[in-house]
Amino acid sequence: MSKYTVVLIEDERLLGESICEFLSQDYTCHRFEAVEPAQRWLGDHTAHVIISDIRLPGMSGLEFLQWLQQQQMEIPVILITAYSSIKNAVEAIKRGAFDYVSKPLDLEELELIVRRALENRHLHEEVRYHRRESQKSSRAGYFLGTSTAAQRVEKIVQRLVQVEQTSGEVPSVLITGETGTGKGELAKRLHQLSPRSHHPFIEFNCTAVPETMFESELFGHEKGSFTGATTRRVGLFELANHGTLFIDEIGHAPLAIQAKLLKLIEDKRVRRIGGNKEFAVDVRLIAATNLDLWQSIEEGSFREDLYHRLAMVHLPLIPLRERLEDIVLMAQTFLNHAKQKYQCSAPELSELNLHDLKNYTWPGNVRELRNEIERSILLYEHGTLDFSYLKQLRSTETIEAPPEEFVLLPAEGVDLSQVECQLIEQALIQTRQNVSQAAKLLCISRDELRYRIQKYSINLQHLTGWTTPLPLDGISLEQIECQVIKQALHRTKGNVSSASRLLNISRDTLRYRMAKYHLGDRY
């Protein structure tokens, strides 16, 4: 049995049977006498080529072609008719048909057109594949290095590839880390290295879609299922079938969607909004977030059962400032890629260049490193490369951690989330509610600050602030959090249960944050 399936829609029974019998020598052929039953079949099955008569009872072949395009089905369509004319041929091709033949049919000619349609489809898939491969060297640079963190990530990636190749199983993966650490790039690399690499890789960012559109985007909807649903929409899970769906910023997903995601992961079936039929889907799910999901679980904004489903394999990516030993190898990789990309003959990195790169804190992490390297190539004229301007920014030689007494832990303890909320308010007060400047003061991105303002329901008209002004050169919320946790652990002599009560968080959340700040060996 051929691995390629041809769908034929022809209302003349004898002709349809002849075509199907001829094509069945090389392909699996399914014949229908009208469009409607073919549409129902396509809802549950995959076709590689469609052959359709133009004149059909009910919906015409041209209308069917338009319907396929609305459903985002990228299937080559060959139209046939007894009413041959240049006008019909031009109209069919203009509407997106792959080719056009007229009756009486030459079956051998039709088979050649089917073969060309399949070859054209393979060509498009290869072009997409090679485009992905052309970015591979730059993407791999995110995870190069000799540090323990880099080696651990690479070891798990290779193990996942091995498991999929030998068993076909694809456990869900949760990637966590600060903005710019390469969560999206790691998701793409997992897809590229897997047997699914020739199938779709689809990204969905939870912060880029209105909450009311989540369900429609992910699961799709039927025509008329709600106001404004004028056509059927195929959801991302269906589009990613046999491939990978990467859900970024999963920590921002609404609770109602989290429940549906959990059910889909367990059942591997999806139902469109307004539909009464479920479709089986085979999708590798990779999720990512820069939030502390254990904190979100404690606050009731994230489901613990979904966390455990997603984190079957957990890949935490540490900030670049904590793996400075990897900068040389990554910088050289990004440099070579940029020189090739822009056809530039810039020199190699000098010892002075490497010194400047190593002594910068990289708040934007690996993404910032890659961008700075690429910018240096774009602006290069002659002589050596120059990264001395990084000294004017924040560097490991000049930055000072906030004084230990900036936040003193009261005897009765403190609510960590309340501390963070008050620091955010103080930053907004000092910057006259300029979100960009406030984000810089807190050493976080604008998107992250906006999310936290919404998370804590901060009223911009009634800001309380902190007891003292924030330093003009900024203060890291993570450093403050680390200070408070260290004070709680010191006061309780390392007793995690007592320290978690002082901080008004669970023991699991405290353990997670101790690991995050590498405090486990000290207490």
Short mmCIF file of C-alpha atoms in Angstrom, two decimals:
data_model
loop_
_atom_site.label_atom_id
_atom_site.label_comp_id
_atom_site.label_asym_id
_atom_site.label_seq_id
_atom_site.Cartn_x
_atom_site.Cartn_y
_atom_site.Cartn_z
CA MET A 1 0.00 0.00 0.00
CA SER A 2 1.37 3.42 -0.98
CA LYS A 3 2.14 5.94 1.71
CA TYR A 4 0.56 8.63 -0.51
CA THR A 5 -3.19 9.18 -0.49
CA VAL A 6 -5.16 10.68 -3.39
CA VAL A 7 -8.70 11.98 -2.92
CA LEU A 8 -10.85 11.98 -6.07
CA ILE A 9 -14.16 13.89 -6.33
CA GLU A 10 -15.97 12.97 -9.56
CA ASP A 11 -19.75 12.68 -9.99
CA GLU A 12 -19.51 10.51 -13.12
CA ARG A 13 -19.33 7.05 -11.54
CA LEU A 14 -17.73 5.12 -14.41
CA LEU A 15 -15.06 7.78 -14.97
CA GLY A 16 -14.36 8.03 -11.23
CA GLU A 17 -13.98 4.24 -10.93
CA SER A 18 -11.62 4.17 -13.93
CA ILE A 19 -9.41 6.94 -12.49
CA CYS A 20 -9.31 5.30 -9.04
CA GLU A 21 -8.51 1.86 -10.47
CA PHE A 22 -5.66 3.30 -12.56
CA LEU A 23 -4.15 5.38 -9.71
CA SER A 24 -4.52 2.53 -7.17
CA GLN A 25 -1.55 0.82 -8.80
CA ASP A 26 0.73 3.38 -7.08
CA TYR A 27 -1.43 5.29 -4.60
CA THR A 28 -4.18 4.84 -2.05
CA CYS A 29 -7.23 6.37 -3.74
CA HIS A 30 -10.49 7.46 -2.04
CA ARG A 31 -13.37 8.37 -4.36
CA PHE A 32 -16.35 10.64 -3.62
CA GLU A 33 -19.20 11.81 -5.87
CA ALA A 34 -19.72 15.16 -4.12
CA VAL A 35 -17.70 17.66 -2.07
CA GLU A 36 -19.57 17.32 1.24
CA PRO A 37 -18.59 13.69 2.05
CA ALA A 38 -15.01 14.50 0.99
CA GLN A 39 -14.98 17.40 3.47
CA ARG A 40 -16.11 15.10 6.26
CA TRP A 41 -13.41 12.55 5.33
CA LEU A 42 -10.72 15.23 5.32
CA GLY A 43 -11.76 16.20 8.85
CA ASP A 44 -10.38 12.88 10.11
CA HIS A 45 -7.75 11.88 7.52
CA THR A 46 -4.79 13.23 5.57
CA ALA A 47 -4.63 13.56 1.78
CA HIS A 48 -1.46 14.28 -0.22
CA VAL A 49 -3.15 15.21 -3.53
CA ILE A 50 -6.77 16.07 -4.41
CA ILE A 51 -8.33 15.63 -7.87
CA SER A 52 -11.71 17.31 -8.26
CA ASP A 53 -14.14 17.94 -11.09
CA ILE A 54 -15.18 21.60 -11.41
CA ARG A 55 -18.86 20.86 -12.15
CA LEU A 56 -20.26 18.93 -9.19
CA PRO A 57 -23.64 18.64 -7.45
CA GLY A 58 -23.77 21.15 -4.59
CA MET A 59 -20.43 22.86 -4.01
CA SER A 60 -18.31 23.28 -7.16
CA GLY A 61 -14.67 22.34 -7.52
CA LEU A 62 -13.59 25.99 -7.45
CA GLU A 63 -15.63 26.61 -4.27
CA PHE A 64 -14.07 23.49 -2.75
CA LEU A 65 -10.60 24.87 -3.61
CA GLN A 66 -11.47 28.09 -1.77
CA TRP A 67 -12.74 26.08 1.22
CA LEU A 68 -9.46 24.15 1.42
CA GLN A 69 -7.53 27.43 1.48
CA GLN A 70 -9.76 28.77 4.27
CA GLN A 71 -9.08 25.59 6.28
CA GLN A 72 -5.32 26.19 5.79
CA MET A 73 -4.93 22.77 4.14
CA GLU A 74 -1.82 22.97 1.98
CA ILE A 75 -2.79 20.14 -0.40
CA PRO A 76 -2.10 20.37 -4.16
CA VAL A 77 -5.41 20.34 -6.11
CA ILE A 78 -5.84 19.19 -9.73
CA LEU A 79 -9.13 20.34 -11.34
CA ILE A 80 -10.83 18.56 -14.26
CA THR A 81 -13.78 19.55 -16.43
CA ALA A 82 -15.60 18.71 -19.62
CA TYR A 83 -15.93 22.42 -20.38
CA SER A 84 -12.41 23.14 -21.48
CA SER A 85 -11.51 26.76 -22.01
CA ILE A 86 -8.58 29.06 -21.47
CA LYS A 87 -10.77 31.16 -19.18
CA ASN A 88 -11.53 28.23 -16.85
CA ALA A 89 -7.89 27.15 -16.86
CA VAL A 90 -6.61 30.63 -15.96
CA GLU A 91 -9.27 31.03 -13.25
CA ALA A 92 -8.35 27.67 -11.69
CA ILE A 93 -4.62 28.46 -11.59
CA LYS A 94 -5.27 31.99 -10.28
CA ARG A 95 -7.29 30.53 -7.41
CA GLY A 96 -4.41 28.30 -6.40
CA ALA A 97 -4.97 25.01 -8.24
CA PHE A 98 -1.80 23.05 -8.93
CA ASP A 99 -2.87 22.12 -12.47
CA TYR A 100 -5.85 21.76 -14.79
CA VAL A 101 -6.88 18.94 -17.15
CA SER A 102 -9.88 18.50 -19.44
CA LYS A 103 -12.06 15.57 -20.44
CA PRO A 104 -11.66 13.16 -22.12
CA LEU A 105 -8.83 12.34 -19.75
CA ASP A 106 -5.52 10.72 -20.61
CA LEU A 107 -4.99 8.64 -17.45
CA GLU A 108 -1.23 8.38 -17.94
CA GLU A 109 -1.02 12.18 -18.27
CA LEU A 110 -3.10 12.55 -15.10
CA GLU A 111 -0.77 10.19 -13.24
CA LEU A 112 2.23 12.28 -14.35
CA ILE A 113 0.53 15.43 -13.00
CA VAL A 114 -0.13 13.68 -9.68
CA ARG A 115 3.53 12.71 -9.54
CA ARG A 116 4.58 16.31 -10.27
CA ALA A 117 2.23 17.56 -7.55
CA LEU A 118 3.88 15.24 -5.00
CA GLU A 119 7.36 16.28 -6.13
CA ASN A 120 6.37 19.95 -5.83
CA ARG A 121 5.06 19.31 -2.32
CA HIS A 122 8.33 17.62 -1.34
CA LEU A 123 10.29 20.53 -2.80
CA HIS A 124 8.42 23.04 -0.62
CA GLU A 125 9.04 20.86 2.43
CA GLU A 126 12.75 20.66 1.62
CA VAL A 127 13.00 24.43 1.20
CA ARG A 128 11.42 24.93 4.62
CA TYR A 129 13.76 22.29 6.08
CA HIS A 130 16.91 23.90 4.65
CA ARG A 131 15.80 27.32 5.88
CA ARG A 132 15.61 25.87 9.36
CA GLU A 133 18.99 24.17 8.92
CA SER A 134 20.59 27.44 7.81
CA GLN A 135 19.80 28.87 11.24
CA LYS A 136 20.99 25.78 13.09
CA SER A 137 24.61 26.82 13.74
CA SER A 138 23.51 30.10 15.34
CA ARG A 139 20.86 28.34 17.41
CA ALA A 140 23.27 25.68 18.67
CA GLY A 141 25.56 28.48 19.90
CA TYR A 142 23.09 29.19 22.69
CA PHE A 143 24.01 25.93 24.39
CA LEU A 144 27.70 25.52 23.67
CA GLY A 145 30.09 25.47 26.59
CA THR A 146 32.02 23.50 29.14
CA SER A 147 30.05 24.66 32.18
CA THR A 148 28.12 22.08 34.17
CA ALA A 149 24.84 23.79 33.17
CA ALA A 150 25.61 23.63 29.43
CA GLN A 151 26.75 20.02 29.62
CA ARG A 152 23.63 19.03 31.56
CA VAL A 153 21.30 20.58 28.99
CA GLU A 154 23.13 18.90 26.11
CA LYS A 155 23.05 15.53 27.86
CA ILE A 156 19.27 15.70 28.37
CA VAL A 157 18.69 16.87 24.79
CA GLN A 158 20.64 13.92 23.39
CA ARG A 159 18.81 11.53 25.69
CA LEU A 160 15.43 12.83 24.51
CA VAL A 161 16.48 12.37 20.88
CA GLN A 162 17.62 8.81 21.63
CA VAL A 163 14.37 7.94 23.41
CA GLU A 164 12.26 9.21 20.52
CA GLN A 165 14.33 7.39 17.90
CA THR A 166 14.18 4.04 19.71
CA SER A 167 10.68 4.09 21.21
CA GLY A 168 8.79 6.81 19.37
CA GLU A 169 7.76 8.32 22.71
CA VAL A 170 7.90 12.12 23.06
CA PRO A 171 7.54 13.26 26.70
CA SER A 172 6.43 16.83 27.24
CA VAL A 173 9.20 19.29 28.10
CA LEU A 174 9.14 22.37 30.33
CA ILE A 175 11.90 24.93 29.79
CA THR A 176 12.40 27.62 32.42
CA GLY A 177 14.78 30.54 32.66
CA GLU A 178 15.15 34.30 32.44
CA THR A 179 14.35 36.24 29.29
CA GLY A 180 17.06 35.75 26.66
CA THR A 181 18.48 32.49 28.01
CA GLY A 182 17.38 30.66 24.86
CA LYS A 183 14.14 28.89 25.78
CA GLY A 184 12.65 29.29 22.32
CA GLU A 185 15.91 28.35 20.63
CA LEU A 186 16.17 25.19 22.73
CA ALA A 187 12.60 24.23 21.77
CA LYS A 188 13.48 24.64 18.07
CA ARG A 189 16.65 22.61 18.52
CA LEU A 190 14.72 19.76 20.18
CA HIS A 191 12.40 19.74 17.16
CA GLN A 192 15.22 19.88 14.61
CA LEU A 193 17.09 16.96 16.14
CA SER A 194 14.00 14.76 16.37
CA PRO A 195 12.42 12.51 13.70
CA ARG A 196 9.62 15.12 13.62
CA SER A 197 11.87 17.74 12.05
CA HIS A 198 10.16 17.44 8.64
CA HIS A 199 6.78 18.21 10.21
CA PRO A 200 5.55 21.60 11.48
CA PHE A 201 7.10 23.51 14.36
CA ILE A 202 4.46 25.97 15.56
CA GLU A 203 4.94 28.64 18.23
CA PHE A 204 2.25 30.17 20.42
CA ASN A 205 3.01 33.00 22.86
CA CYS A 206 0.51 33.28 25.69
CA THR A 207 1.25 36.99 26.22
CA ALA A 208 0.59 37.90 22.57
CA VAL A 209 -3.03 36.74 22.36
CA PRO A 210 -6.13 38.20 24.08
CA GLU A 211 -7.54 35.85 26.70
CA THR A 212 -10.81 35.52 24.76
CA MET A 213 -8.93 34.12 21.73
CA PHE A 214 -6.88 31.43 23.52
CA GLU A 215 -9.28 28.56 22.97
CA SER A 216 -9.92 29.37 19.31
CA GLU A 217 -6.18 29.71 18.58
CA LEU A 218 -5.20 26.45 20.23
CA PHE A 219 -8.19 24.21 19.53
CA GLY A 220 -9.88 25.86 16.53
CA HIS A 221 -13.58 26.56 15.99
CA GLU A 222 -16.44 25.64 13.69
CA LYS A 223 -18.27 28.15 11.53
CA GLY A 224 -21.01 29.91 13.50
CA SER A 225 -19.78 28.65 16.88
CA PHE A 226 -19.67 32.22 18.22
CA THR A 227 -20.21 35.78 17.02
CA GLY A 228 -17.65 36.56 14.34
CA ALA A 229 -16.87 32.90 13.52
CA THR A 230 -17.72 33.26 9.82
CA THR A 231 -15.50 30.37 8.74
CA ARG A 232 -14.08 27.22 10.27
CA ARG A 233 -10.65 27.69 11.87
CA VAL A 234 -8.13 24.91 12.34
CA GLY A 235 -6.43 25.14 15.75
CA LEU A 236 -2.70 25.06 16.37
CA PHE A 237 -2.79 21.55 17.81
CA GLU A 238 -4.24 20.25 14.53
CA LEU A 239 -1.79 22.29 12.46
CA ALA A 240 1.10 20.89 14.50
CA ASN A 241 -0.03 17.28 14.05
CA HIS A 242 3.00 14.92 13.84
CA GLY A 243 5.21 17.92 14.68
CA THR A 244 5.89 20.18 17.67
CA LEU A 245 3.80 22.84 19.38
CA PHE A 246 5.83 25.28 21.47
CA ILE A 247 3.76 27.22 24.01
CA ASP A 248 5.83 30.14 25.29
CA GLU A 249 5.03 32.07 28.48
CA ILE A 250 2.84 29.18 29.69
CA GLY A 251 2.70 30.80 33.13
CA HIS A 252 0.37 33.45 31.67
CA ALA A 253 -2.22 30.95 30.37
CA PRO A 254 -5.72 31.42 31.86
CA LEU A 255 -6.87 28.73 34.31
CA ALA A 256 -9.74 27.68 32.02
CA ILE A 257 -7.28 27.00 29.20
CA GLN A 258 -4.96 25.15 31.58
CA ALA A 259 -7.76 22.67 32.33
CA LYS A 260 -8.34 22.05 28.61
CA LEU A 261 -4.60 21.66 28.01
CA LEU A 262 -4.40 19.06 30.76
CA LYS A 263 -7.24 17.05 29.21
CA LEU A 264 -5.69 17.25 25.75
CA ILE A 265 -2.29 16.07 27.01
CA GLU A 266 -3.95 13.10 28.73
CA ASP A 267 -6.37 12.13 25.90
CA LYS A 268 -4.31 13.26 22.86
CA ARG A 269 -7.57 14.40 21.26
CA VAL A 270 -8.86 17.86 20.38
CA ARG A 271 -12.36 19.22 19.80
CA ARG A 272 -12.96 22.52 18.04
CA ILE A 273 -15.22 25.14 19.65
CA GLY A 274 -18.78 24.42 18.54
CA GLY A 275 -17.82 21.00 17.17
CA ASN A 276 -19.18 17.63 18.24
CA LYS A 277 -16.32 15.51 16.94
CA GLU A 278 -12.92 14.89 18.49
CA PHE A 279 -9.75 14.53 16.43
CA ALA A 280 -6.73 12.47 17.42
CA VAL A 281 -3.51 14.52 17.45
CA ASP A 282 0.10 13.40 17.71
CA VAL A 283 1.95 16.49 18.92
CA ARG A 284 5.14 16.96 20.90
CA LEU A 285 4.37 19.67 23.46
CA ILE A 286 7.12 21.97 24.71
CA ALA A 287 6.27 24.77 27.14
CA ALA A 288 8.43 27.59 28.48
CA THR A 289 8.22 30.35 31.06
CA ASN A 290 10.38 32.88 32.88
CA LEU A 291 8.08 32.78 35.91
CA ASP A 292 8.43 30.76 39.09
CA LEU A 293 5.59 28.30 38.48
CA TRP A 294 5.75 27.00 42.06
CA GLN A 295 4.96 30.51 43.24
CA SER A 296 2.11 30.67 40.71
CA ILE A 297 0.81 27.36 42.05
CA GLU A 298 0.91 28.73 45.60
CA GLU A 299 -0.99 31.83 44.44
CA GLY A 300 -3.60 29.72 42.66
CA SER A 301 -2.82 31.05 39.17
CA PHE A 302 -1.33 27.80 37.84
CA ARG A 303 -2.53 24.21 38.13
CA GLU A 304 -0.17 21.87 39.92
CA ASP A 305 -1.42 18.84 37.95
CA LEU A 306 -0.65 20.63 34.67
CA TYR A 307 2.81 21.53 35.97
CA HIS A 308 3.62 17.87 36.62
CA ARG A 309 2.30 16.89 33.18
CA LEU A 310 4.38 19.55 31.43
CA ALA A 311 7.51 19.03 33.51
CA MET A 312 7.94 15.34 32.69
CA VAL A 313 11.32 16.64 31.52
CA HIS A 314 12.35 19.96 33.10
CA LEU A 315 15.16 21.96 31.50
CA PRO A 316 16.15 24.98 33.64
CA LEU A 317 18.40 27.44 31.77
CA ILE A 318 20.62 29.50 34.06
CA PRO A 319 21.50 33.15 33.31
CA LEU A 320 24.62 33.90 31.27
CA ARG A 321 26.16 35.78 34.21
CA GLU A 322 26.32 32.44 36.05
CA ARG A 323 28.11 30.63 33.21
CA LEU A 324 30.73 33.19 32.19
CA GLU A 325 33.17 30.39 31.34
CA ASP A 326 31.03 29.63 28.29
CA ILE A 327 31.16 33.15 26.83
CA VAL A 328 34.33 32.60 24.77
CA LEU A 329 32.96 29.60 22.87
CA MET A 330 29.52 31.14 22.36
CA ALA A 331 30.93 34.51 21.27
CA GLN A 332 33.21 32.84 18.72
CA THR A 333 30.30 30.80 17.34
CA PHE A 334 28.08 33.87 17.01
CA LEU A 335 30.97 35.81 15.43
CA ASN A 336 31.58 33.16 12.75
CA HIS A 337 27.88 32.98 11.96
CA ALA A 338 27.57 36.80 11.70
CA LYS A 339 30.67 37.07 9.47
CA GLN A 340 29.22 34.49 7.12
CA LYS A 341 25.75 36.05 7.21
CA TYR A 342 26.99 39.56 6.35
CA GLN A 343 30.00 38.50 4.25
CA CYS A 344 32.35 40.41 6.53
CA SER A 345 36.10 39.78 6.95
CA ALA A 346 36.35 41.12 10.50
CA PRO A 347 39.22 39.77 12.67
CA GLU A 348 38.87 37.19 15.40
CA LEU A 349 38.08 38.20 18.96
CA SER A 350 41.12 39.61 20.78
CA GLU A 351 42.06 39.08 24.42
CA LEU A 352 40.81 42.61 25.14
CA ASN A 353 37.49 41.77 23.44
CA LEU A 354 37.09 38.66 25.57
CA HIS A 355 37.94 40.61 28.71
CA ASP A 356 35.22 43.17 27.94
CA LEU A 357 32.69 40.44 27.18
CA LYS A 358 33.45 38.48 30.35
CA ASN A 359 33.18 41.53 32.59
CA TYR A 360 29.69 42.51 31.55
CA THR A 361 26.68 41.13 33.43
CA TRP A 362 24.49 40.44 30.37
CA PRO A 363 21.03 41.27 31.74
CA GLY A 364 19.66 40.22 28.34
CA ASN A 365 21.54 36.92 28.61
CA VAL A 366 22.62 34.94 25.53
CA ARG A 367 20.27 36.85 23.22
CA GLU A 368 22.03 40.09 24.17
CA LEU A 369 25.46 38.51 23.59
CA ARG A 370 24.45 37.36 20.12
CA ASN A 371 22.98 40.76 19.28
CA GLU A 372 26.10 42.62 20.46
CA ILE A 373 28.34 40.34 18.39
CA GLU A 374 26.14 40.79 15.34
CA ARG A 375 26.01 44.57 15.82
CA SER A 376 29.82 44.69 15.96
CA ILE A 377 29.98 42.95 12.56
CA LEU A 378 27.32 45.21 11.03
CA LEU A 379 29.20 48.35 12.12
CA TYR A 380 32.72 47.02 11.45
CA GLU A 381 34.89 49.18 9.16
CA HIS A 382 38.54 48.35 9.84
CA GLY A 383 41.00 47.47 12.61
CA THR A 384 39.96 45.39 15.61
CA LEU A 385 36.49 44.80 17.02
CA ASP A 386 35.54 47.03 19.94
CA PHE A 387 33.37 46.10 22.92
CA SER A 388 34.79 48.71 25.33
CA TYR A 389 31.44 50.55 25.36
CA LEU A 390 30.09 47.72 27.54
CA LYS A 391 32.06 49.23 30.44
CA GLN A 392 29.76 52.23 30.34
CA LEU A 393 26.87 49.87 30.97
CA ARG A 394 26.62 47.42 33.83
CA SER A 395 29.74 45.24 34.35
CA THR A 396 30.79 42.66 36.90
CA GLU A 397 33.69 44.93 37.89
CA THR A 398 31.51 47.94 38.74
CA ILE A 399 28.13 46.57 39.78
CA GLU A 400 27.49 46.36 43.47
CA ALA A 401 24.82 44.26 45.05
CA PRO A 402 22.29 46.22 47.10
CA PRO A 403 23.37 46.58 50.71
CA GLU A 404 22.33 43.70 52.93
CA GLU A 405 20.37 46.14 55.10
CA PHE A 406 18.25 47.42 52.19
CA VAL A 407 15.55 44.91 53.19
CA LEU A 408 15.66 43.77 56.81
CA LEU A 409 13.56 40.75 57.70
CA PRO A 410 11.14 41.70 60.52
CA ALA A 411 10.95 39.46 63.56
CA GLU A 412 7.45 38.35 62.59
CA GLY A 413 8.55 37.55 59.03
CA VAL A 414 7.49 39.03 55.71
CA ASP A 415 5.37 38.25 52.68
CA LEU A 416 7.82 38.05 49.77
CA SER A 417 5.19 39.00 47.21
CA GLN A 418 4.34 42.12 49.24
CA VAL A 419 8.01 43.17 49.25
CA GLU A 420 8.16 42.83 45.49
CA CYS A 421 4.91 44.75 45.06
CA GLN A 422 6.18 47.67 47.17
CA LEU A 423 9.51 47.79 45.30
CA ILE A 424 7.61 47.97 41.99
CA GLU A 425 5.46 50.80 43.33
CA GLN A 426 8.58 52.67 44.47
CA ALA A 427 10.13 52.33 41.01
CA LEU A 428 6.93 53.70 39.44
CA ILE A 429 6.89 56.61 41.88
CA GLN A 430 10.53 57.53 41.19
CA THR A 431 10.06 57.38 37.40
CA ARG A 432 6.68 59.15 37.40
CA GLN A 433 5.07 55.93 36.14
CA ASN A 434 7.38 55.61 33.13
CA VAL A 435 7.25 51.84 32.62
CA SER A 436 10.47 51.66 30.59
CA GLN A 437 12.50 53.57 33.18
CA ALA A 438 10.89 51.70 36.08
CA ALA A 439 11.76 48.37 34.44
CA LYS A 440 15.40 49.49 34.15
CA LEU A 441 15.45 50.43 37.85
CA LEU A 442 14.23 46.93 38.70
CA CYS A 443 16.50 45.18 36.17
CA ILE A 444 13.61 43.48 34.38
CA SER A 445 11.99 43.85 30.95
CA ARG A 446 9.02 46.12 30.26
CA ASP A 447 6.80 43.10 29.50
CA GLU A 448 7.76 41.50 32.80
CA LEU A 449 7.01 44.71 34.70
CA ARG A 450 3.62 45.09 33.00
CA TYR A 451 2.81 41.49 33.91
CA ARG A 452 3.71 42.07 37.57
CA ILE A 453 1.69 45.28 37.73
CA GLN A 454 -1.31 43.29 36.54
CA LYS A 455 -0.46 40.32 38.76
CA TYR A 456 -0.44 42.43 41.93
CA SER A 457 -3.36 44.63 40.78
CA ILE A 458 -1.24 47.72 41.40
CA ASN A 459 -3.36 50.87 41.35
CA LEU A 460 -1.30 53.54 39.58
CA GLN A 461 -3.41 56.25 41.22
CA HIS A 462 -2.59 55.07 44.76
CA LEU A 463 1.06 54.06 44.95
CA THR A 464 2.54 53.45 48.42
CA GLY A 465 6.13 52.63 47.56
CA TRP A 466 9.08 51.51 49.66
CA THR A 467 10.50 53.06 52.82
CA THR A 468 13.57 54.41 51.01
CA PRO A 469 14.29 55.44 47.39
CA LEU A 470 15.75 52.86 45.04
CA PRO A 471 19.37 53.35 43.88
CA LEU A 472 19.54 55.35 40.64
CA ASP A 473 21.65 52.65 39.00
CA GLY A 474 18.91 50.11 39.65
CA ILE A 475 18.25 47.24 41.99
CA SER A 476 17.51 43.64 41.10
CA LEU A 477 14.33 42.11 42.49
CA GLU A 478 16.10 38.76 42.45
CA GLN A 479 18.94 40.09 44.57
CA ILE A 480 16.47 41.44 47.12
CA GLU A 481 14.61 38.12 47.17
CA CYS A 482 17.90 36.24 47.63
CA GLN A 483 18.86 38.56 50.52
CA VAL A 484 15.57 38.01 52.34
CA ILE A 485 15.76 34.23 51.88
CA LYS A 486 19.34 34.18 53.22
CA GLN A 487 18.25 36.21 56.28
CA ALA A 488 15.36 33.81 56.95
CA LEU A 489 17.61 30.76 56.65
CA HIS A 490 20.29 32.35 58.83
CA ARG A 491 17.74 33.27 61.51
CA THR A 492 16.27 29.74 61.55
CA LYS A 493 19.72 28.08 61.34
CA GLY A 494 18.88 26.51 58.01
CA ASN A 495 15.51 25.04 59.05
CA VAL A 496 13.54 25.10 55.77
CA SER A 497 10.13 24.65 57.40
CA SER A 498 10.65 27.54 59.83
CA ALA A 499 12.17 29.76 57.14
CA SER A 500 9.25 29.12 54.76
CA ARG A 501 6.81 30.21 57.48
CA LEU A 502 8.78 33.42 58.02
CA LEU A 503 8.54 34.15 54.29
CA ASN A 504 4.89 33.09 53.94
CA ILE A 505 5.67 30.54 51.21
CA SER A 506 5.58 26.74 51.03
CA ARG A 507 8.60 24.54 51.71
CA ASP A 508 8.63 23.39 48.06
CA THR A 509 8.69 26.99 46.84
CA LEU A 510 11.53 27.82 49.23
CA ARG A 511 13.52 24.78 48.09
CA TYR A 512 12.98 25.81 44.47
CA ARG A 513 14.29 29.30 45.19
CA MET A 514 17.22 28.01 47.23
CA ALA A 515 18.23 25.94 44.20
CA LYS A 516 17.67 28.95 41.94
CA TYR A 517 20.07 31.09 44.00
CA HIS A 518 22.47 28.19 44.72
CA LEU A 519 21.86 28.39 48.48
CA GLY A 520 21.47 24.65 49.02
CA ASP A 521 25.13 24.05 49.83
CA ARG A 522 25.25 26.81 52.43
CA TYR A 523 22.32 25.77 54.61
#
